[in-house]
Short mmCIF file of C-alpha atoms in Angstrom, two decimals:
data_model
loop_
_atom_site.label_atom_id
_atom_site.label_comp_id
_atom_site.label_asym_id
_atom_site.label_seq_id
_atom_site.Cartn_x
_atom_site.Cartn_y
_atom_site.Cartn_z
CA LYS T 286 -0.25 0.03 -0.11
CA PRO T 287 1.05 3.60 -0.52
CA GLU T 288 2.63 5.43 2.51
CA GLY T 289 0.35 7.65 4.29
CA PRO T 290 -3.36 7.69 5.20
CA ILE T 291 -5.65 5.13 3.23
CA SER T 292 -9.26 5.71 2.56
CA MET T 293 -11.84 3.58 4.96
CA GLU T 294 -13.78 2.38 1.80
CA PRO T 295 -15.49 -0.76 2.28
CA ILE T 296 -15.03 -3.41 -0.60
CA ASN T 297 -18.20 -5.35 0.14
CA MET T 298 -20.37 -2.11 -0.21
CA GLU T 299 -21.15 -0.11 -3.26
CA GLU T 300 -18.54 2.58 -4.57
CA ASP T 301 -18.31 5.98 -2.53
CA SER T 302 -19.91 4.64 -0.03
CA SER T 303 -19.64 6.37 3.37
CA LEU T 304 -19.71 4.54 6.92
CA PRO T 305 -22.93 3.63 8.06
CA PRO T 306 -23.76 6.46 11.05
CA GLU T 307 -24.37 3.59 14.03
CA LEU T 308 -20.49 2.49 13.27
CA LEU T 309 -19.50 5.89 14.62
CA LYS T 310 -21.83 6.03 17.22
CA LEU T 311 -20.65 2.69 18.55
CA TRP T 312 -17.05 3.63 18.05
CA THR T 313 -16.97 6.63 20.22
CA GLU T 314 -19.54 4.75 22.97
CA VAL T 315 -17.38 5.43 26.34
CA ALA T 316 -16.77 1.89 27.48
CA HIS T 317 -18.42 1.05 31.15
CA LEU T 318 -15.77 0.44 33.71
CA PHE T 319 -15.43 -2.99 35.01
CA THR T 320 -13.90 -4.25 38.67
CA MET T 321 -11.83 -7.19 37.94
CA THR T 322 -12.41 -10.07 39.86
CA TYR T 323 -8.64 -11.72 41.68
CA PHE T 324 -8.35 -14.84 43.73
CA SER T 325 -5.62 -15.78 45.90
CA LEU T 326 -4.23 -18.89 45.02
CA ALA T 327 -5.58 -20.51 47.65
CA ARG T 328 -9.22 -19.12 47.69
CA SER T 329 -9.38 -19.90 44.29
CA GLN T 330 -9.83 -23.59 44.36
CA ILE T 331 -12.92 -22.93 46.36
CA CYS T 332 -14.76 -21.06 43.29
CA LEU T 333 -13.71 -23.53 40.69
CA CYS T 334 -16.74 -24.83 40.45
CA ASP T 335 -18.76 -21.45 40.34
CA LEU T 336 -16.64 -20.34 37.69
CA ALA T 337 -16.98 -23.81 35.53
CA ASN T 338 -20.90 -23.38 36.21
CA SER T 339 -20.78 -19.79 35.77
CA PHE T 340 -19.00 -20.33 31.75
CA GLY T 341 -21.12 -23.59 31.04
CA MET T 342 -24.69 -21.85 31.57
CA LYS T 343 -24.72 -18.33 30.65
CA MET T 344 -22.75 -18.43 26.87
CA THR T 345 -24.02 -20.59 24.33
CA ILE T 346 -23.29 -20.01 20.67
CA THR T 347 -25.50 -17.85 18.92
CA PHE T 348 -23.77 -15.92 15.93
CA VAL T 349 -21.34 -17.23 12.79
CA ALA T 350 -20.64 -14.77 10.45
CA LYS T 351 -17.72 -14.58 7.03
CA VAL T 352 -16.15 -11.64 8.45
CA VAL T 353 -12.70 -12.03 6.03
CA LYS T 354 -12.12 -13.39 3.02
CA SER T 355 -8.88 -15.86 4.22
CA ARG T 356 -7.43 -17.34 7.20
CA ILE T 357 -7.80 -15.30 10.49
CA PHE T 358 -4.83 -14.10 11.99
CA SER T 359 -5.90 -11.91 14.53
CA VAL T 360 -9.21 -11.30 16.84
CA ALA T 361 -10.37 -8.42 18.94
CA PHE T 362 -13.53 -7.24 20.60
CA HIS T 363 -14.15 -3.29 20.93
CA PRO T 364 -14.64 -2.02 24.29
CA CYS T 365 -18.35 -0.91 24.03
CA SER T 366 -20.73 -2.84 25.53
CA SER T 367 -24.28 -1.63 23.97
CA ARG T 368 -23.33 -3.48 21.40
CA LEU T 369 -20.81 -6.63 20.18
CA LEU T 370 -18.64 -5.12 17.60
CA MET T 371 -15.87 -6.90 16.74
CA ALA T 372 -12.90 -7.10 14.86
CA ALA T 373 -10.94 -9.61 12.56
CA GLY T 374 -7.30 -9.32 10.59
CA ASP T 375 -6.83 -11.93 7.53
CA LYS T 376 -3.97 -13.71 5.60
CA LEU T 377 -4.57 -11.05 2.46
CA GLY T 378 -4.42 -8.13 4.47
CA GLY T 379 -7.95 -7.46 5.30
CA VAL T 380 -9.43 -6.22 8.12
CA GLY T 381 -13.53 -7.06 9.00
CA LEU T 382 -15.75 -5.49 11.01
CA TRP T 383 -18.78 -7.21 12.51
CA ASN T 384 -21.51 -5.63 13.91
CA LEU T 385 -24.02 -8.02 15.74
CA ASP T 386 -27.93 -7.47 14.97
CA SER T 387 -27.11 -4.83 12.99
CA ASP T 388 -27.46 -4.49 8.82
CA MET T 389 -24.71 -2.16 8.24
CA GLY T 390 -22.84 -3.68 5.12
CA ASP T 391 -23.13 -6.96 4.13
CA GLU T 392 -25.60 -8.59 7.01
CA GLY T 393 -23.30 -6.38 9.46
CA VAL T 394 -20.03 -6.98 8.04
CA LEU T 395 -17.81 -4.12 6.46
CA LEU T 396 -14.94 -5.68 5.03
CA PHE T 397 -11.35 -3.20 4.21
CA GLU T 398 -8.14 -3.61 2.77
CA PRO T 399 -5.37 -1.34 4.58
CA HIS T 400 -2.63 -3.98 4.41
CA VAL T 401 -1.39 -6.65 1.81
CA GLN T 402 -0.13 -9.42 3.96
CA PRO T 403 -1.19 -10.68 7.25
CA VAL T 404 -2.43 -8.83 9.84
CA VAL T 405 -1.05 -10.51 12.56
CA CYS T 406 -1.78 -8.47 15.68
CA MET T 407 -4.29 -5.93 16.35
CA ALA T 408 -6.09 -4.43 19.68
CA PHE T 409 -8.40 -1.59 20.51
CA SER T 410 -6.85 1.09 22.43
CA ARG T 411 -8.22 1.96 25.84
CA SER T 412 -8.64 5.35 25.49
CA HIS T 413 -11.53 7.79 24.00
CA PRO T 414 -12.38 8.04 21.20
CA THR T 415 -11.29 4.24 20.81
CA ASP T 416 -9.06 3.26 18.25
CA LEU T 417 -8.29 0.21 16.50
CA LEU T 418 -4.41 -0.34 15.50
CA THR T 419 -3.87 -2.81 13.20
CA LEU T 420 0.08 -4.35 12.23
CA SER T 421 0.91 -6.72 9.52
CA TYR T 422 3.76 -8.67 8.12
CA ASP T 423 3.97 -5.78 5.37
CA GLY T 424 5.84 -3.70 7.65
CA THR T 425 3.10 -1.26 8.44
CA LEU T 426 1.27 -0.24 12.03
CA ARG T 427 -2.19 1.49 11.31
CA SER T 428 -4.37 3.65 13.40
CA THR T 429 -8.55 3.33 12.45
CA ASP T 430 -9.73 6.76 11.94
CA VAL T 431 -13.46 6.16 11.97
CA GLU T 432 -14.23 10.16 12.24
CA LYS T 433 -12.06 10.66 9.57
CA ALA T 434 -12.78 7.65 7.50
CA VAL T 435 -8.99 6.41 7.32
CA PHE T 436 -6.23 3.95 8.19
CA ASP T 437 -3.90 6.28 9.33
CA GLU T 438 -0.31 5.03 9.19
CA VAL T 439 1.42 5.12 12.73
CA TYR T 440 4.74 3.38 11.68
CA ARG T 441 6.76 1.83 8.56
CA ILE T 442 9.35 -0.44 8.15
CA LYS T 443 10.70 -2.49 5.02
CA ASP T 444 8.67 -5.55 6.08
CA GLY T 445 8.56 -8.26 8.94
CA LEU T 446 6.49 -6.71 11.21
CA ARG T 447 5.67 -9.56 14.15
CA THR T 448 3.75 -8.06 17.05
CA PHE T 449 2.78 -4.78 18.81
CA ASP T 450 1.26 -3.52 22.49
CA PHE T 451 0.42 -0.34 24.22
CA LEU T 452 3.03 1.08 26.34
CA SER T 453 1.58 3.97 27.98
CA HIS T 454 -1.89 3.67 30.09
CA ASP T 455 -2.83 6.46 27.34
CA CYS T 456 -1.92 4.40 24.21
CA SER T 457 0.41 6.92 23.04
CA THR T 458 3.31 5.03 22.90
CA LEU T 459 3.78 1.72 21.47
CA VAL T 460 6.41 -1.30 21.88
CA THR T 461 6.69 -3.46 18.45
CA GLY T 462 8.72 -6.70 17.56
CA ASP T 463 9.62 -7.86 14.17
CA TRP T 464 11.11 -11.04 12.65
CA TYR T 465 14.90 -9.76 13.00
CA GLY T 466 14.77 -9.69 16.71
CA ASP T 467 14.40 -5.99 17.34
CA VAL T 468 11.82 -4.08 19.37
CA ALA T 469 11.08 -0.58 18.82
CA ILE T 470 10.01 2.29 20.80
CA VAL T 471 7.12 4.51 18.89
CA ASP T 472 5.76 7.16 20.13
CA ARG T 473 2.17 8.35 18.16
CA ARG T 474 2.68 12.22 19.41
CA THR T 475 5.55 12.63 16.84
CA PRO T 476 4.98 13.53 13.58
CA GLY T 477 6.07 10.78 10.69
CA THR T 478 5.73 6.96 10.56
CA SER T 479 9.60 6.15 12.33
CA HIS T 480 10.56 4.76 15.76
CA GLU T 481 11.74 7.21 18.73
CA SER T 482 14.48 3.89 19.40
CA LEU T 483 15.33 0.65 18.12
CA HIS T 484 16.89 -2.20 20.36
CA SER T 485 18.39 -4.95 18.79
CA LEU T 486 17.78 -8.49 21.28
CA ASP T 487 20.34 -11.52 21.48
CA THR T 488 17.51 -13.33 19.59
CA LYS T 489 16.66 -14.62 16.17
CA THR T 490 13.40 -13.44 15.85
CA VAL T 491 10.41 -12.07 18.10
CA ARG T 492 7.25 -13.93 18.27
CA CYS T 493 5.37 -11.59 20.55
CA VAL T 494 5.48 -8.71 23.26
CA HIS T 495 3.79 -7.51 26.01
CA VAL T 496 3.56 -4.94 28.28
CA HIS T 497 3.24 -5.28 32.05
CA PRO T 498 -0.89 -4.27 33.20
CA VAL T 499 0.07 -1.78 36.07
CA GLN T 500 4.35 -1.56 36.12
CA LYS T 501 4.36 -0.20 32.25
CA GLN T 502 8.09 0.02 32.31
CA TYR T 503 8.35 -3.95 31.70
CA ILE T 504 8.04 -5.29 28.58
CA MET T 505 7.86 -9.28 27.98
CA VAL T 506 9.76 -10.35 24.73
CA ALA T 507 8.50 -14.20 23.14
CA GLU T 508 11.94 -15.44 22.06
CA ASN T 509 12.94 -18.27 20.51
CA SER T 510 13.01 -20.91 23.46
CA ILE T 511 12.73 -18.33 26.61
CA VAL T 512 10.53 -15.20 27.33
CA SER T 513 12.42 -12.27 28.81
CA ILE T 514 11.17 -9.51 30.83
CA TYR T 515 13.11 -5.84 30.25
CA ASP T 516 13.02 -2.67 31.93
CA ALA T 517 11.76 0.04 29.06
CA ARG T 518 13.89 2.38 30.74
CA CYS T 519 17.18 0.33 30.41
CA LEU T 520 17.20 -0.65 26.89
CA LYS T 521 20.14 -0.29 24.93
CA ALA T 522 21.10 -0.37 21.15
CA SER T 523 21.83 -4.21 22.06
CA SER T 524 22.62 -6.69 24.45
CA THR T 525 20.42 -5.81 26.74
CA GLU T 526 19.97 -7.34 29.76
CA PRO T 527 16.84 -8.96 31.14
CA VAL T 528 15.40 -8.44 34.58
CA SER T 529 13.58 -11.81 34.35
CA GLN T 530 13.53 -14.84 32.51
CA LEU T 531 11.03 -17.59 31.97
CA TYR T 532 12.55 -21.04 31.28
CA GLY T 533 11.53 -24.87 30.15
CA HIS T 534 10.13 -24.53 26.65
CA SER T 535 12.31 -26.72 24.16
CA LYS T 536 10.93 -25.33 20.87
CA SER T 537 9.44 -21.88 19.56
CA ILE T 538 6.78 -20.00 21.80
CA SER T 539 3.92 -18.78 20.10
CA SER T 540 2.88 -16.26 22.99
CA ALA T 541 3.58 -15.11 26.17
CA TYR T 542 1.15 -12.77 28.15
CA PHE T 543 0.79 -10.99 31.21
CA SER T 544 -2.16 -11.62 33.69
CA PRO T 545 -4.78 -8.49 32.65
CA GLY T 546 -5.10 -7.20 36.20
CA THR T 547 -2.03 -7.73 38.39
CA GLY T 548 0.93 -9.07 36.13
CA ASN T 549 1.34 -11.56 38.80
CA ARG T 550 1.03 -14.49 36.31
CA VAL T 551 2.57 -14.80 32.73
CA VAL T 552 0.75 -17.72 30.58
CA THR T 553 2.80 -19.07 27.73
CA THR T 554 1.92 -20.99 24.72
CA CYS T 555 4.83 -23.41 23.23
CA LEU T 556 5.16 -25.37 20.24
CA ASP T 557 6.68 -28.46 22.69
CA ASN T 558 2.64 -28.67 22.98
CA ASN T 559 2.47 -27.26 26.67
CA ILE T 560 0.92 -23.91 28.19
CA ARG T 561 2.81 -22.89 31.08
CA ILE T 562 1.63 -20.57 33.83
CA TYR T 563 4.41 -18.84 35.72
CA ASP T 564 4.52 -16.42 38.98
CA THR T 565 5.72 -12.99 37.92
CA SER T 566 4.43 -11.45 41.42
CA GLU T 567 8.04 -10.62 42.05
CA LEU T 568 10.34 -10.20 39.47
CA THR T 569 13.25 -12.68 40.08
CA SER T 570 16.23 -13.37 37.30
CA ARG T 571 14.32 -16.81 36.81
CA ALA T 572 10.48 -16.76 37.16
CA PRO T 573 8.85 -19.59 39.11
CA LEU T 574 7.03 -22.15 36.90
CA LEU T 575 3.66 -23.13 38.26
CA THR T 576 1.68 -25.05 35.98
CA SER T 577 1.86 -27.03 32.62
CA ILE T 578 -1.01 -28.05 30.42
CA GLN T 579 -0.24 -30.72 28.12
CA GLN T 580 -2.14 -29.62 24.94
CA ASN T 581 -2.27 -30.11 21.19
CA LEU T 582 -0.56 -27.17 20.01
CA TYR T 583 0.52 -28.52 16.40
CA THR T 584 -1.49 -26.64 13.97
CA GLY T 585 0.39 -27.13 10.35
CA ARG T 586 1.06 -24.98 7.78
CA TRP T 587 -2.55 -24.08 7.08
CA LEU T 588 -4.11 -22.88 10.37
CA SER T 589 -3.06 -20.02 12.69
CA LYS T 590 -0.73 -21.43 16.12
CA LEU T 591 -2.91 -21.57 18.99
CA GLN T 592 -2.15 -18.99 21.86
CA ALA T 593 -3.50 -18.93 25.43
CA THR T 594 -4.90 -15.51 26.10
CA TRP T 595 -6.26 -14.10 29.40
CA ASP T 596 -9.98 -13.15 29.95
CA PRO T 597 -9.70 -9.57 30.44
CA LYS T 598 -12.49 -9.14 33.33
CA ARG T 599 -10.44 -11.94 35.57
CA ASP T 600 -6.97 -12.19 36.64
CA ASP T 601 -7.09 -16.47 36.87
CA CYS T 602 -8.39 -17.63 34.00
CA PHE T 603 -7.30 -18.01 30.17
CA VAL T 604 -9.25 -19.26 26.70
CA VAL T 605 -7.74 -21.02 24.10
CA GLY T 606 -8.52 -23.14 21.03
CA SER T 607 -7.98 -26.81 20.68
CA MET T 608 -7.04 -29.48 18.03
CA GLN T 609 -9.71 -31.92 19.77
CA ARG T 610 -12.63 -33.37 18.06
CA PRO T 611 -15.15 -32.79 18.24
CA ARG T 612 -13.96 -28.64 17.82
CA ARG T 613 -14.06 -27.00 21.03
CA VAL T 614 -12.66 -23.74 22.67
CA GLN T 615 -11.53 -24.41 25.76
CA VAL T 616 -11.32 -22.42 29.18
CA PHE T 617 -9.04 -23.08 31.81
CA HIS T 618 -8.01 -21.57 35.60
CA GLU T 619 -4.42 -20.44 36.02
CA SER T 620 -4.28 -23.86 38.51
CA GLY T 621 -4.43 -25.66 34.96
CA GLN T 622 -7.38 -27.06 35.72
CA LEU T 623 -9.95 -27.13 32.62
CA GLN T 624 -13.28 -25.10 33.51
CA HIS T 625 -15.53 -25.17 30.66
CA SER T 626 -15.12 -26.40 26.87
CA PHE T 627 -17.32 -24.89 24.46
CA GLN T 628 -18.75 -26.82 21.99
CA ASP T 629 -21.39 -26.68 18.96
CA PRO T 630 -22.41 -29.24 16.07
CA GLU T 631 -21.98 -26.09 13.93
CA ILE T 632 -18.27 -25.98 14.81
CA THR T 633 -16.27 -28.09 12.29
CA THR T 634 -13.02 -26.18 12.08
CA VAL T 635 -10.38 -25.41 14.70
CA LEU T 636 -10.87 -22.19 15.81
CA SER T 637 -7.42 -21.06 16.35
CA VAL T 638 -7.55 -17.06 17.27
CA THR T 639 -9.85 -16.41 20.45
CA ALA T 640 -10.47 -13.60 22.60
CA PHE T 641 -12.80 -12.90 25.44
CA HIS T 642 -14.93 -9.34 25.94
CA PRO T 643 -13.35 -6.84 28.29
CA THR T 644 -16.34 -6.12 29.87
CA ARG T 645 -19.60 -8.44 28.46
CA ASN T 646 -19.90 -12.28 28.87
CA ALA T 647 -18.86 -12.94 25.54
CA LEU T 648 -16.05 -14.66 23.64
CA LEU T 649 -15.29 -15.07 20.17
CA GLY T 650 -13.32 -17.72 17.58
CA GLY T 651 -11.90 -17.41 14.22
CA ASN T 652 -11.11 -20.16 11.78
CA ALA T 653 -9.09 -20.87 8.51
CA SER T 654 -11.62 -19.90 6.41
CA GLY T 655 -12.47 -16.11 7.66
CA ARG T 656 -15.18 -16.76 9.94
CA LEU T 657 -16.34 -15.43 13.32
CA TYR T 658 -17.98 -17.76 15.79
CA VAL T 659 -19.34 -15.96 19.02
CA PHE T 660 -20.63 -17.11 22.29
CA THR T 661 -22.69 -15.12 24.44
CA ASP T 662 -25.38 -14.63 27.06
#
């Protein structure tokens, strides 16, 4: 794509079609604050049955839609609570928006093409108005400005961008990672599409970056077979010493995420067929391993890799797709116990990419044909 802003013209609508007014209304809705539920390790064992029952009784599959053209690489819920508005990024560089119970676009779906290669990472900002950022292998990180109806360019390199996260509470500063083992600090307030600083790590590639939810100076990086936590204030041009490291992985790590409320836990997904939970309540040089869950995580070349991601409303539960038959999506407690398996006869393919809604009781999963499945109450 050319440098600079790209017009938000839905390719599944007539030419010169303007964005639906209801999209702008939802986009600018102030998300309701929510109180996160925390459990200590001792108390959490008492709550497991209640937790499993709440997942099983309240959420059933209700909607399925073709949102993008090709295999889904990334998904996200808009934080608005009045409706369910979802986004998905696919292999061809497409970004689809799906508004449930709406007739906007094609059965509630608007499809755009802001990128030309897989959209591997996306996230809605926690600032107001809400902003959707999308990152692609094509080397661009773009911001979705619905009011101006453009995809603004935030950051650009030649190619190989892999992951990003918000580094500041106001979402003005970002950290990105690429296939070449570099992390970059990007300030959206600075004119242009370059980085503030670039740091080469002692790794061949960066597969995932994630920022501590409370102590924003700590950046976690999933490297080849080790997860390292760095202090952003101490990053050097090369050979930065990590504050803490998470050992035990024997193959490539697909993802690593801090628990959303306190950052006291980290869940990692590794191609050695293990999901691991670490204790990061104190950032020691070697973070203790709490639990390891054996899971078939080998997806092959035609499916997106499975990644365990936390429920943003809780600090003790995470969701992950499954290779098991019948097809399902599974929710685990941090102790390693399975809480619930979401199954439905309509699910005939692997839902590789999953996410919980930040405030509502809703869960989505994306498959290799561009379809989203939504479980909700």
